[in-house]
Every structure is written in C-alpha cells, then in structure tokens.
PDB file of C-alpha atoms in Angstrom:
ATOM      1  CA  GLY A   1     112.772 154.151 118.551  1.00 80.00           C
ATOM      2  CA  ASP A   2     115.876 155.293 119.986  1.00 84.00           C
ATOM      3  CA  SER A   3     118.404 157.131 117.931  1.00 88.00           C
ATOM      4  CA  VAL A   4     121.677 158.890 118.003  1.00 92.00           C
ATOM      5  CA  THR A   5     122.707 161.908 116.343  1.00 93.00           C
ATOM      6  CA  GLN A   6     126.474 162.890 115.445  1.00 94.00           C
ATOM      7  CA  THR A   7     126.363 166.039 113.649  1.00 92.00           C
ATOM      8  CA  GLU A   8     129.719 165.929 112.272  1.00 92.00           C
ATOM      9  CA  GLY A   9     131.298 163.575 109.544  1.00 91.00           C
ATOM     10  CA  LEU A  10     134.618 164.823 109.765  1.00 94.00           C
ATOM     11  CA  VAL A  11     136.459 166.923 112.324  1.00 97.00           C
ATOM     12  CA  THR A  12     140.007 168.242 111.489  1.00 97.00           C
ATOM     13  CA  LEU A  13     142.393 169.308 114.064  1.00 97.00           C
ATOM     14  CA  THR A  14     145.844 170.510 114.599  1.00 97.00           C
ATOM     15  CA  GLU A  15     147.693 168.500 116.961  1.00 97.00           C
ATOM     16  CA  GLY A  16     147.535 170.084 120.555  1.00 97.00           C
ATOM     17  CA  LEU A  17     144.147 171.622 119.921  1.00 98.00           C
ATOM     18  CA  PRO A  18     141.191 170.768 122.057  1.00 98.00           C
ATOM     19  CA  VAL A  19     138.778 167.869 120.710  1.00 97.00           C
ATOM     20  CA  MET A  20     135.070 167.724 120.933  1.00 97.00           C
ATOM     21  CA  LEU A  21     132.681 165.726 119.277  1.00 98.00           C
ATOM     22  CA  ASN A  22     129.003 166.270 119.487  1.00 97.00           C
ATOM     23  CA  CYS A  23     126.290 163.327 120.332  1.00 97.00           C
ATOM     24  CA  THR A  24     122.786 163.891 121.118  1.00 97.00           C
ATOM     25  CA  TYR A  25     120.182 161.290 121.541  1.00 95.00           C
ATOM     26  CA  GLN A  26     116.790 160.278 121.525  1.00 93.00           C
ATOM     27  CA  THR A  27     114.994 157.893 123.802  1.00 90.00           C
ATOM     28  CA  ILE A  28     111.647 157.594 125.889  1.00 87.00           C
ATOM     29  CA  TYR A  29     113.873 155.446 128.475  1.00 86.00           C
ATOM     30  CA  SER A  30     114.660 157.768 131.515  1.00 86.00           C
ATOM     31  CA  ASN A  31     117.862 155.920 132.525  1.00 88.00           C
ATOM     32  CA  PRO A  32     119.898 155.330 129.072  1.00 90.00           C
ATOM     33  CA  PHE A  33     123.394 154.110 128.933  1.00 91.00           C
ATOM     34  CA  LEU A  34     125.570 156.286 126.377  1.00 94.00           C
ATOM     35  CA  PHE A  35     129.076 155.132 125.015  1.00 94.00           C
ATOM     36  CA  TRP A  36     131.692 156.034 122.838  1.00 97.00           C
ATOM     37  CA  TYR A  37     133.512 153.788 120.828  1.00 96.00           C
ATOM     38  CA  VAL A  38     136.824 154.628 118.793  1.00 96.00           C
ATOM     39  CA  HIS A  39     137.698 152.639 115.227  1.00 92.00           C
ATOM     40  CA  TYR A  40     141.082 152.618 114.372  1.00 93.00           C
ATOM     41  CA  LEU A  41     141.971 151.989 110.729  1.00 87.00           C
ATOM     42  CA  ASN A  42     142.142 148.088 110.005  1.00 84.00           C
ATOM     43  CA  GLU A  43     141.089 147.289 113.801  1.00 88.00           C
ATOM     44  CA  SER A  44     137.643 146.454 115.470  1.00 89.00           C
ATOM     45  CA  PRO A  45     135.637 149.214 117.189  1.00 92.00           C
ATOM     46  CA  ARG A  46     136.277 149.142 120.772  1.00 93.00           C
ATOM     47  CA  LEU A  47     134.532 151.001 123.893  1.00 93.00           C
ATOM     48  CA  LEU A  48     136.100 153.582 124.669  1.00 96.00           C
ATOM     49  CA  LEU A  49     133.703 155.520 127.662  1.00 94.00           C
ATOM     50  CA  LYS A  50     130.750 154.589 129.051  1.00 94.00           C
ATOM     51  CA  SER A  51     128.474 157.093 130.692  1.00 93.00           C
ATOM     52  CA  SER A  52     127.660 157.240 134.332  1.00 88.00           C
ATOM     53  CA  THR A  53     124.902 158.921 136.123  1.00 90.00           C
ATOM     54  CA  ASP A  54     123.335 162.273 135.336  1.00 92.00           C
ATOM     55  CA  ASN A  55     125.748 165.406 134.896  1.00 94.00           C
ATOM     56  CA  LYS A  56     128.916 162.740 136.091  1.00 94.00           C
ATOM     57  CA  ARG A  57     131.974 162.888 133.996  1.00 95.00           C
ATOM     58  CA  THR A  58     133.358 159.684 132.960  1.00 95.00           C
ATOM     59  CA  GLU A  59     136.877 159.781 131.595  1.00 96.00           C
ATOM     60  CA  HIS A  60     139.552 157.116 129.634  1.00 94.00           C
ATOM     61  CA  GLN A  61     142.516 157.597 128.216  1.00 93.00           C
ATOM     62  CA  GLY A  62     142.607 161.231 128.278  1.00 96.00           C
ATOM     63  CA  PHE A  63     139.122 161.493 126.954  1.00 97.00           C
ATOM     64  CA  HIS A  64     136.051 162.690 129.132  1.00 98.00           C
ATOM     65  CA  ALA A  65     132.154 162.876 128.686  1.00 97.00           C
ATOM     66  CA  THR A  66     129.174 163.719 130.683  1.00 96.00           C
ATOM     67  CA  LEU A  67     125.622 162.681 130.436  1.00 96.00           C
ATOM     68  CA  HIS A  68     123.355 165.573 130.498  1.00 96.00           C
ATOM     69  CA  LYS A  69     119.915 164.228 130.559  1.00 94.00           C
ATOM     70  CA  SER A  70     118.441 167.886 130.432  1.00 95.00           C
ATOM     71  CA  SER A  71     120.101 168.298 126.838  1.00 96.00           C
ATOM     72  CA  SER A  72     120.173 164.636 125.861  1.00 95.00           C
ATOM     73  CA  SER A  73     123.779 165.103 125.145  1.00 97.00           C
ATOM     74  CA  PHE A  74     127.069 163.114 125.678  1.00 97.00           C
ATOM     75  CA  HIS A  75     129.716 164.908 124.012  1.00 98.00           C
ATOM     76  CA  LEU A  76     133.246 163.516 123.748  1.00 98.00           C
ATOM     77  CA  GLN A  77     136.081 166.075 124.793  1.00 98.00           C
ATOM     78  CA  LYS A  78     139.889 165.964 125.198  1.00 98.00           C
ATOM     79  CA  SER A  79     142.110 168.938 126.103  1.00 97.00           C
ATOM     80  CA  SER A  80     144.575 168.091 123.630  1.00 97.00           C
ATOM     81  CA  ALA A  81     144.486 166.264 120.227  1.00 97.00           C
ATOM     82  CA  GLN A  82     147.073 163.747 119.500  1.00 97.00           C
ATOM     83  CA  LEU A  83     148.155 162.379 116.258  1.00 97.00           C
ATOM     84  CA  SER A  84     147.166 158.990 117.535  1.00 96.00           C
ATOM     85  CA  ASP A  85     143.790 160.149 118.399  1.00 97.00           C
ATOM     86  CA  SER A  86     142.863 160.177 114.776  1.00 97.00           C
ATOM     87  CA  ALA A  87     140.225 157.654 114.319  1.00 96.00           C
ATOM     88  CA  LEU A  88     136.303 156.839 113.489  1.00 93.00           C
ATOM     89  CA  TYR A  89     134.489 157.779 116.741  1.00 96.00           C
ATOM     90  CA  TYR A  90     131.009 156.020 117.212  1.00 95.00           C
ATOM     91  CA  CYS A  91     128.393 157.522 119.801  1.00 95.00           C
ATOM     92  CA  ALA A  92     125.825 154.823 120.843  1.00 92.00           C
ATOM     93  CA  ALA A  93     122.907 154.527 123.191  1.00 90.00           C
ATOM     94  CA  LEU A  94     121.237 151.866 125.237  1.00 86.00           C
ATOM     95  CA  GLY A  95     117.364 152.730 125.750  1.00 80.00           C
ATOM     96  CA  ASN A  96     114.484 151.206 126.276  1.00 73.00           C
ATOM     97  CA  THR A  97     114.802 148.418 123.743  1.00 72.00           C
ATOM     98  CA  ASP A  98     118.096 146.518 124.889  1.00 68.00           C
ATOM     99  CA  LYS A  99     119.134 146.924 121.527  1.00 74.00           C
ATOM    100  CA  VAL A 100     122.136 149.363 121.156  1.00 82.00           C
ATOM    101  CA  VAL A 101     122.173 152.182 118.558  1.00 86.00           C
ATOM    102  CA  PHE A 102     124.982 153.406 117.117  1.00 88.00           C
ATOM    103  CA  GLY A 103     125.227 157.377 115.452  1.00 90.00           C
ATOM    104  CA  THR A 104     126.873 157.627 112.180  1.00 89.00           C
ATOM    105  CA  GLY A 105     130.221 158.245 113.362  1.00 93.00           C
ATOM    106  CA  THR A 106     132.622 161.275 113.274  1.00 95.00           C
ATOM    107  CA  ARG A 107     135.962 160.848 111.541  1.00 94.00           C
ATOM    108  CA  LEU A 108     139.019 162.617 113.767  1.00 97.00           C
ATOM    109  CA  GLN A 109     141.905 163.548 111.963  1.00 97.00           C
ATOM    110  CA  VAL A 110     144.700 165.057 114.019  1.00 98.00           C
ATOM    111  CA  SER A 111     147.525 166.831 111.621  1.00 97.00           C
ATOM    112  CA  PRO A 112     151.057 167.683 112.838  1.00 96.00           C
TER     113      PRO A 112
ATOM    114  CA  GLU B   1     138.091 139.438 127.534  1.00 66.00           C
ATOM    115  CA  ALA B   2     135.108 138.671 125.742  1.00 68.00           C
ATOM    116  CA  ALA B   3     135.707 137.026 122.066  1.00 90.00           C
ATOM    117  CA  VAL B   4     133.673 137.360 118.671  1.00 95.00           C
ATOM    118  CA  THR B   5     135.278 135.328 115.927  1.00 96.00           C
ATOM    119  CA  GLN B   6     134.474 136.038 112.603  1.00 97.00           C
ATOM    120  CA  SER B   7     135.253 133.983 109.442  1.00 97.00           C
ATOM    121  CA  PRO B   8     136.389 134.424 106.708  1.00 97.00           C
ATOM    122  CA  ARG B   9     138.556 137.435 107.412  1.00 95.00           C
ATOM    123  CA  SER B  10     137.840 138.469 103.670  1.00 97.00           C
ATOM    124  CA  LYS B  11     136.424 136.855 100.554  1.00 97.00           C
ATOM    125  CA  VAL B  12     136.147 137.754  96.922  1.00 98.00           C
ATOM    126  CA  ALA B  13     132.857 136.729  95.836  1.00 97.00           C
ATOM    127  CA  VAL B  14     131.299 136.382  92.107  1.00 97.00           C
ATOM    128  CA  THR B  15     128.319 138.619  91.555  1.00 98.00           C
ATOM    129  CA  GLY B  16     124.833 136.596  91.808  1.00 97.00           C
ATOM    130  CA  GLY B  17     126.560 133.989  93.759  1.00 97.00           C
ATOM    131  CA  LYS B  18     125.678 133.102  97.744  1.00 98.00           C
ATOM    132  CA  VAL B  19     127.946 134.098 100.226  1.00 98.00           C
ATOM    133  CA  THR B  20     127.719 133.072 103.898  1.00 98.00           C
ATOM    134  CA  LEU B  21     129.590 134.887 106.631  1.00 98.00           C
ATOM    135  CA  SER B  22     129.823 133.413 109.847  1.00 98.00           C
ATOM    136  CA  CYS B  23     130.352 134.530 113.285  1.00 98.00           C
ATOM    137  CA  HIS B  24     130.810 132.742 116.961  1.00 97.00           C
ATOM    138  CA  GLN B  25     131.093 134.321 120.166  1.00 96.00           C
ATOM    139  CA  THR B  26     132.104 132.797 123.535  1.00 93.00           C
ATOM    140  CA  ASN B  27     130.730 135.665 125.711  1.00 87.00           C
ATOM    141  CA  ASN B  28     127.172 134.085 126.432  1.00 90.00           C
ATOM    142  CA  HIS B  29     125.312 137.098 125.098  1.00 92.00           C
ATOM    143  CA  ASP B  30     121.949 137.347 124.034  1.00 91.00           C
ATOM    144  CA  TYR B  31     122.209 140.155 121.455  1.00 91.00           C
ATOM    145  CA  MET B  32     124.393 139.678 118.079  1.00 93.00           C
ATOM    146  CA  TYR B  33     124.718 142.233 115.502  1.00 94.00           C
ATOM    147  CA  TRP B  34     125.477 142.445 111.824  1.00 96.00           C
ATOM    148  CA  TYR B  35     127.216 145.961 110.872  1.00 94.00           C
ATOM    149  CA  ARG B  36     128.201 147.031 107.458  1.00 95.00           C
ATOM    150  CA  GLN B  37     131.094 149.622 106.960  1.00 90.00           C
ATOM    151  CA  ASP B  38     131.773 151.299 103.740  1.00 86.00           C
ATOM    152  CA  THR B  39     134.588 153.731 103.015  1.00 74.00           C
ATOM    153  CA  GLY B  40     133.478 156.983 104.283  1.00 65.00           C
ATOM    154  CA  HIS B  41     130.618 156.089 106.291  1.00 71.00           C
ATOM    155  CA  GLY B  42     129.848 154.481 109.786  1.00 77.00           C
ATOM    156  CA  LEU B  43     128.491 151.426 111.013  1.00 85.00           C
ATOM    157  CA  ARG B  44     125.080 150.509 109.466  1.00 89.00           C
ATOM    158  CA  LEU B  45     123.003 147.613 111.300  1.00 90.00           C
ATOM    159  CA  ILE B  46     121.819 145.118 109.010  1.00 95.00           C
ATOM    160  CA  HIS B  47     120.344 142.590 111.397  1.00 95.00           C
ATOM    161  CA  TYR B  48     120.788 141.425 114.446  1.00 93.00           C
ATOM    162  CA  SER B  49     119.060 138.696 117.307  1.00 93.00           C
ATOM    163  CA  TYR B  50     118.555 138.677 120.949  1.00 90.00           C
ATOM    164  CA  VAL B  51     117.493 135.193 121.128  1.00 93.00           C
ATOM    165  CA  ALA B  52     118.460 131.838 119.371  1.00 95.00           C
ATOM    166  CA  ASP B  53     116.158 130.891 116.414  1.00 95.00           C
ATOM    167  CA  SER B  54     115.175 134.620 115.750  1.00 95.00           C
ATOM    168  CA  THR B  55     116.322 137.432 113.866  1.00 96.00           C
ATOM    169  CA  GLU B  56     115.421 140.771 113.481  1.00 93.00           C
ATOM    170  CA  LYS B  57     115.833 143.480 110.654  1.00 93.00           C
ATOM    171  CA  GLY B  58     118.063 146.382 111.158  1.00 90.00           C
ATOM    172  CA  ASP B  59     118.005 149.503 109.507  1.00 88.00           C
ATOM    173  CA  ILE B  60     119.360 148.205 106.004  1.00 93.00           C
ATOM    174  CA  PRO B  61     118.065 144.579 105.900  1.00 97.00           C
ATOM    175  CA  ASP B  62     117.379 144.400 102.006  1.00 97.00           C
ATOM    176  CA  GLY B  63     119.621 142.227 100.328  1.00 97.00           C
ATOM    177  CA  TYR B  64     120.381 139.969 103.437  1.00 98.00           C
ATOM    178  CA  LYS B  65     119.269 136.978 105.196  1.00 98.00           C
ATOM    179  CA  ALA B  66     120.540 136.144 108.721  1.00 98.00           C
ATOM    180  CA  SER B  67     120.562 132.957 110.877  1.00 98.00           C
ATOM    181  CA  ARG B  68     120.846 132.293 114.876  1.00 98.00           C
ATOM    182  CA  PRO B  69     120.922 128.591 115.210  1.00 97.00           C
ATOM    183  CA  SER B  70     122.085 129.095 118.543  1.00 97.00           C
ATOM    184  CA  GLN B  71     123.047 131.228 121.013  1.00 96.00           C
ATOM    185  CA  GLU B  72     126.949 131.109 119.730  1.00 97.00           C
ATOM    186  CA  ASN B  73     126.225 131.668 116.386  1.00 98.00           C
ATOM    187  CA  PHE B  74     124.812 134.163 113.782  1.00 98.00           C
ATOM    188  CA  SER B  75     125.444 133.891 110.239  1.00 98.00           C
ATOM    189  CA  LEU B  76     124.923 136.576 107.424  1.00 98.00           C
ATOM    190  CA  ILE B  77     123.955 135.407 103.901  1.00 98.00           C
ATOM    191  CA  LEU B  78     123.866 136.944 100.597  1.00 98.00           C
ATOM    192  CA  GLU B  79     121.779 135.066  98.557  1.00 96.00           C
ATOM    193  CA  LEU B  80     122.886 136.969  95.310  1.00 97.00           C
ATOM    194  CA  ALA B  81     125.789 139.027  95.689  1.00 98.00           C
ATOM    195  CA  SER B  82     126.279 142.079  94.234  1.00 98.00           C
ATOM    196  CA  LEU B  83     128.748 144.911  93.905  1.00 97.00           C
ATOM    197  CA  SER B  84     127.073 147.341  95.952  1.00 96.00           C
ATOM    198  CA  GLN B  85     127.585 144.703  99.009  1.00 97.00           C
ATOM    199  CA  THR B  86     131.288 145.462  98.539  1.00 97.00           C
ATOM    200  CA  ALA B  87     132.140 146.525 102.150  1.00 96.00           C
ATOM    201  CA  VAL B  88     133.840 145.542 105.325  1.00 94.00           C
ATOM    202  CA  TYR B  89     131.422 143.475 107.938  1.00 97.00           C
ATOM    203  CA  PHE B  90     131.481 143.344 111.562  1.00 96.00           C
ATOM    204  CA  CYS B  91     129.790 140.884 114.013  1.00 97.00           C
ATOM    205  CA  ALA B  92     129.110 142.108 117.702  1.00 94.00           C
ATOM    206  CA  SER B  93     127.812 140.910 120.791  1.00 93.00           C
ATOM    207  CA  SER B  94     126.381 142.534 123.838  1.00 88.00           C
ATOM    208  CA  VAL B  95     124.348 141.593 126.827  1.00 82.00           C
ATOM    209  CA  GLY B  96     121.323 143.028 126.946  1.00 70.00           C
ATOM    210  CA  THR B  97     121.416 145.375 129.687  1.00 59.00           C
ATOM    211  CA  GLY B  98     125.054 147.220 130.598  1.00 63.00           C
ATOM    212  CA  GLY B  99     125.261 147.247 126.542  1.00 72.00           C
ATOM    213  CA  ARG B 100     129.155 147.120 126.078  1.00 84.00           C
ATOM    214  CA  VAL B 101     129.107 146.003 122.291  1.00 88.00           C
ATOM    215  CA  PHE B 102     132.084 143.861 121.640  1.00 92.00           C
ATOM    216  CA  PHE B 103     133.126 143.395 117.851  1.00 94.00           C
ATOM    217  CA  GLY B 104     134.710 140.742 115.613  1.00 95.00           C
ATOM    218  CA  LYS B 105     137.888 141.651 113.602  1.00 93.00           C
ATOM    219  CA  GLY B 106     135.605 142.384 110.413  1.00 94.00           C
ATOM    220  CA  THR B 107     135.642 140.524 107.139  1.00 96.00           C
ATOM    221  CA  ARG B 108     136.222 142.451 103.955  1.00 95.00           C
ATOM    222  CA  LEU B 109     134.128 141.130 101.237  1.00 97.00           C
ATOM    223  CA  THR B 110     134.554 142.246  97.514  1.00 97.00           C
ATOM    224  CA  VAL B 111     132.199 141.182  95.254  1.00 98.00           C
ATOM    225  CA  VAL B 112     133.264 141.282  91.562  1.00 97.00           C
TER     226      VAL B 112
END
C-alpha cells in the first residue's frame, strides 16, 4: 500500500534560520496528491499545503513545498523560522486507494 | 468550513469498562477516520470507513471496534478499556478524491 516517510522526529531551530522538513512517499499511483498538515498544541490538525503538478511549487503562510515525482519527495520549507511555527507537522499522501496516509510527523521546535 | 464534531471532548474511564467515542460530520464526506495520538508520537490510524455500514482496520486496530451506522456518524468503541489506551483521539473525514482531511477537536481519554 501507499506509505509516507518523515525521517526526522524532532527538528530544533533558532528563530530566523531556514526550515526544511523531509517527506518522501511510496505509491503505485502515477498522480498522487501530497499534503502537509500542521498540528498546534491543543488544536486540531489542519491543512497547510497541498501539492500541485509535478515540479510546481505550492506556497501558503510563508511555507512552500514542491512535488518531485522523480524523487518521490514533497519537502516542506520556509526561509526564516518563527517562534509561532513550533508545532507538529505531518506529511500525507493520497494515492490510488482514496485513503489518505499520514507520516509519523515531525515536531518543529523554534527557540529564540 | 467543513465540520467534524466529536463527543465527549474528554473522558475518564475505568479499566475494563466500555467506552464509546462519537463523531459526527456535516461535510457529506465518504471517508471517516479514527486516529490516536500519544504524547511524543504522531497520528496513528485505528479504523476508517468509506461507506455507511462498513468499516476497515487501520494500522493499530487491536482493542478497538468501529461502527458507521450512517454517512454522518462514526463511533469508536473500546469494549474493555485498558491503561494503554489513554491518549487523544481524533476523528476526521475526507472526500475520496482531492483528499483534504478535516479533523475534529479531539477527545482526551484517560483510563484509570
């Protein structure tokens, strides 16, 4: 079945440094949708980004990601981390099964 | 905005007792999910359903049952609650294609 891998469980950064959270996926479907969800403490997870077409960058709230089918990746990036970015980030994929599959999540901690 | 409502929002249950967590969505979505979140871990899929009167096992179904009596309602049942089932539980729904997942606010379950 489809799967999503997030290799980092925890990423710690100093405010102002760039953010990159890794996400790779596996699916037999040739046109998957990839997503990033953000989960702030004591809130519900919510959609942050959804992929567009291959090699096209998607942006929202200062974050961006690009679907690269050649490497099965959809890494989340931001040029400058803010304290308010501290949260749990999930990468998710929708392949051929119509069931969204989530990665295990990466906790981003931004310090002053 | 799509709505997913969970009840109760928090519950304390006794070991060995029966617990039912309820979820209601007004999104007209086909897919509904139950996830579990433990401190320091990501979302783990317990059960899901893509049509009324049918449920499927997720990644960690042991100790849980699910019921989807209608398109709008999806329940998670713990027949014999155990200490290890103390966690926050999220219900979610999604459309089959397009895949954006809408989450409820979560239910904090404490088994004592």
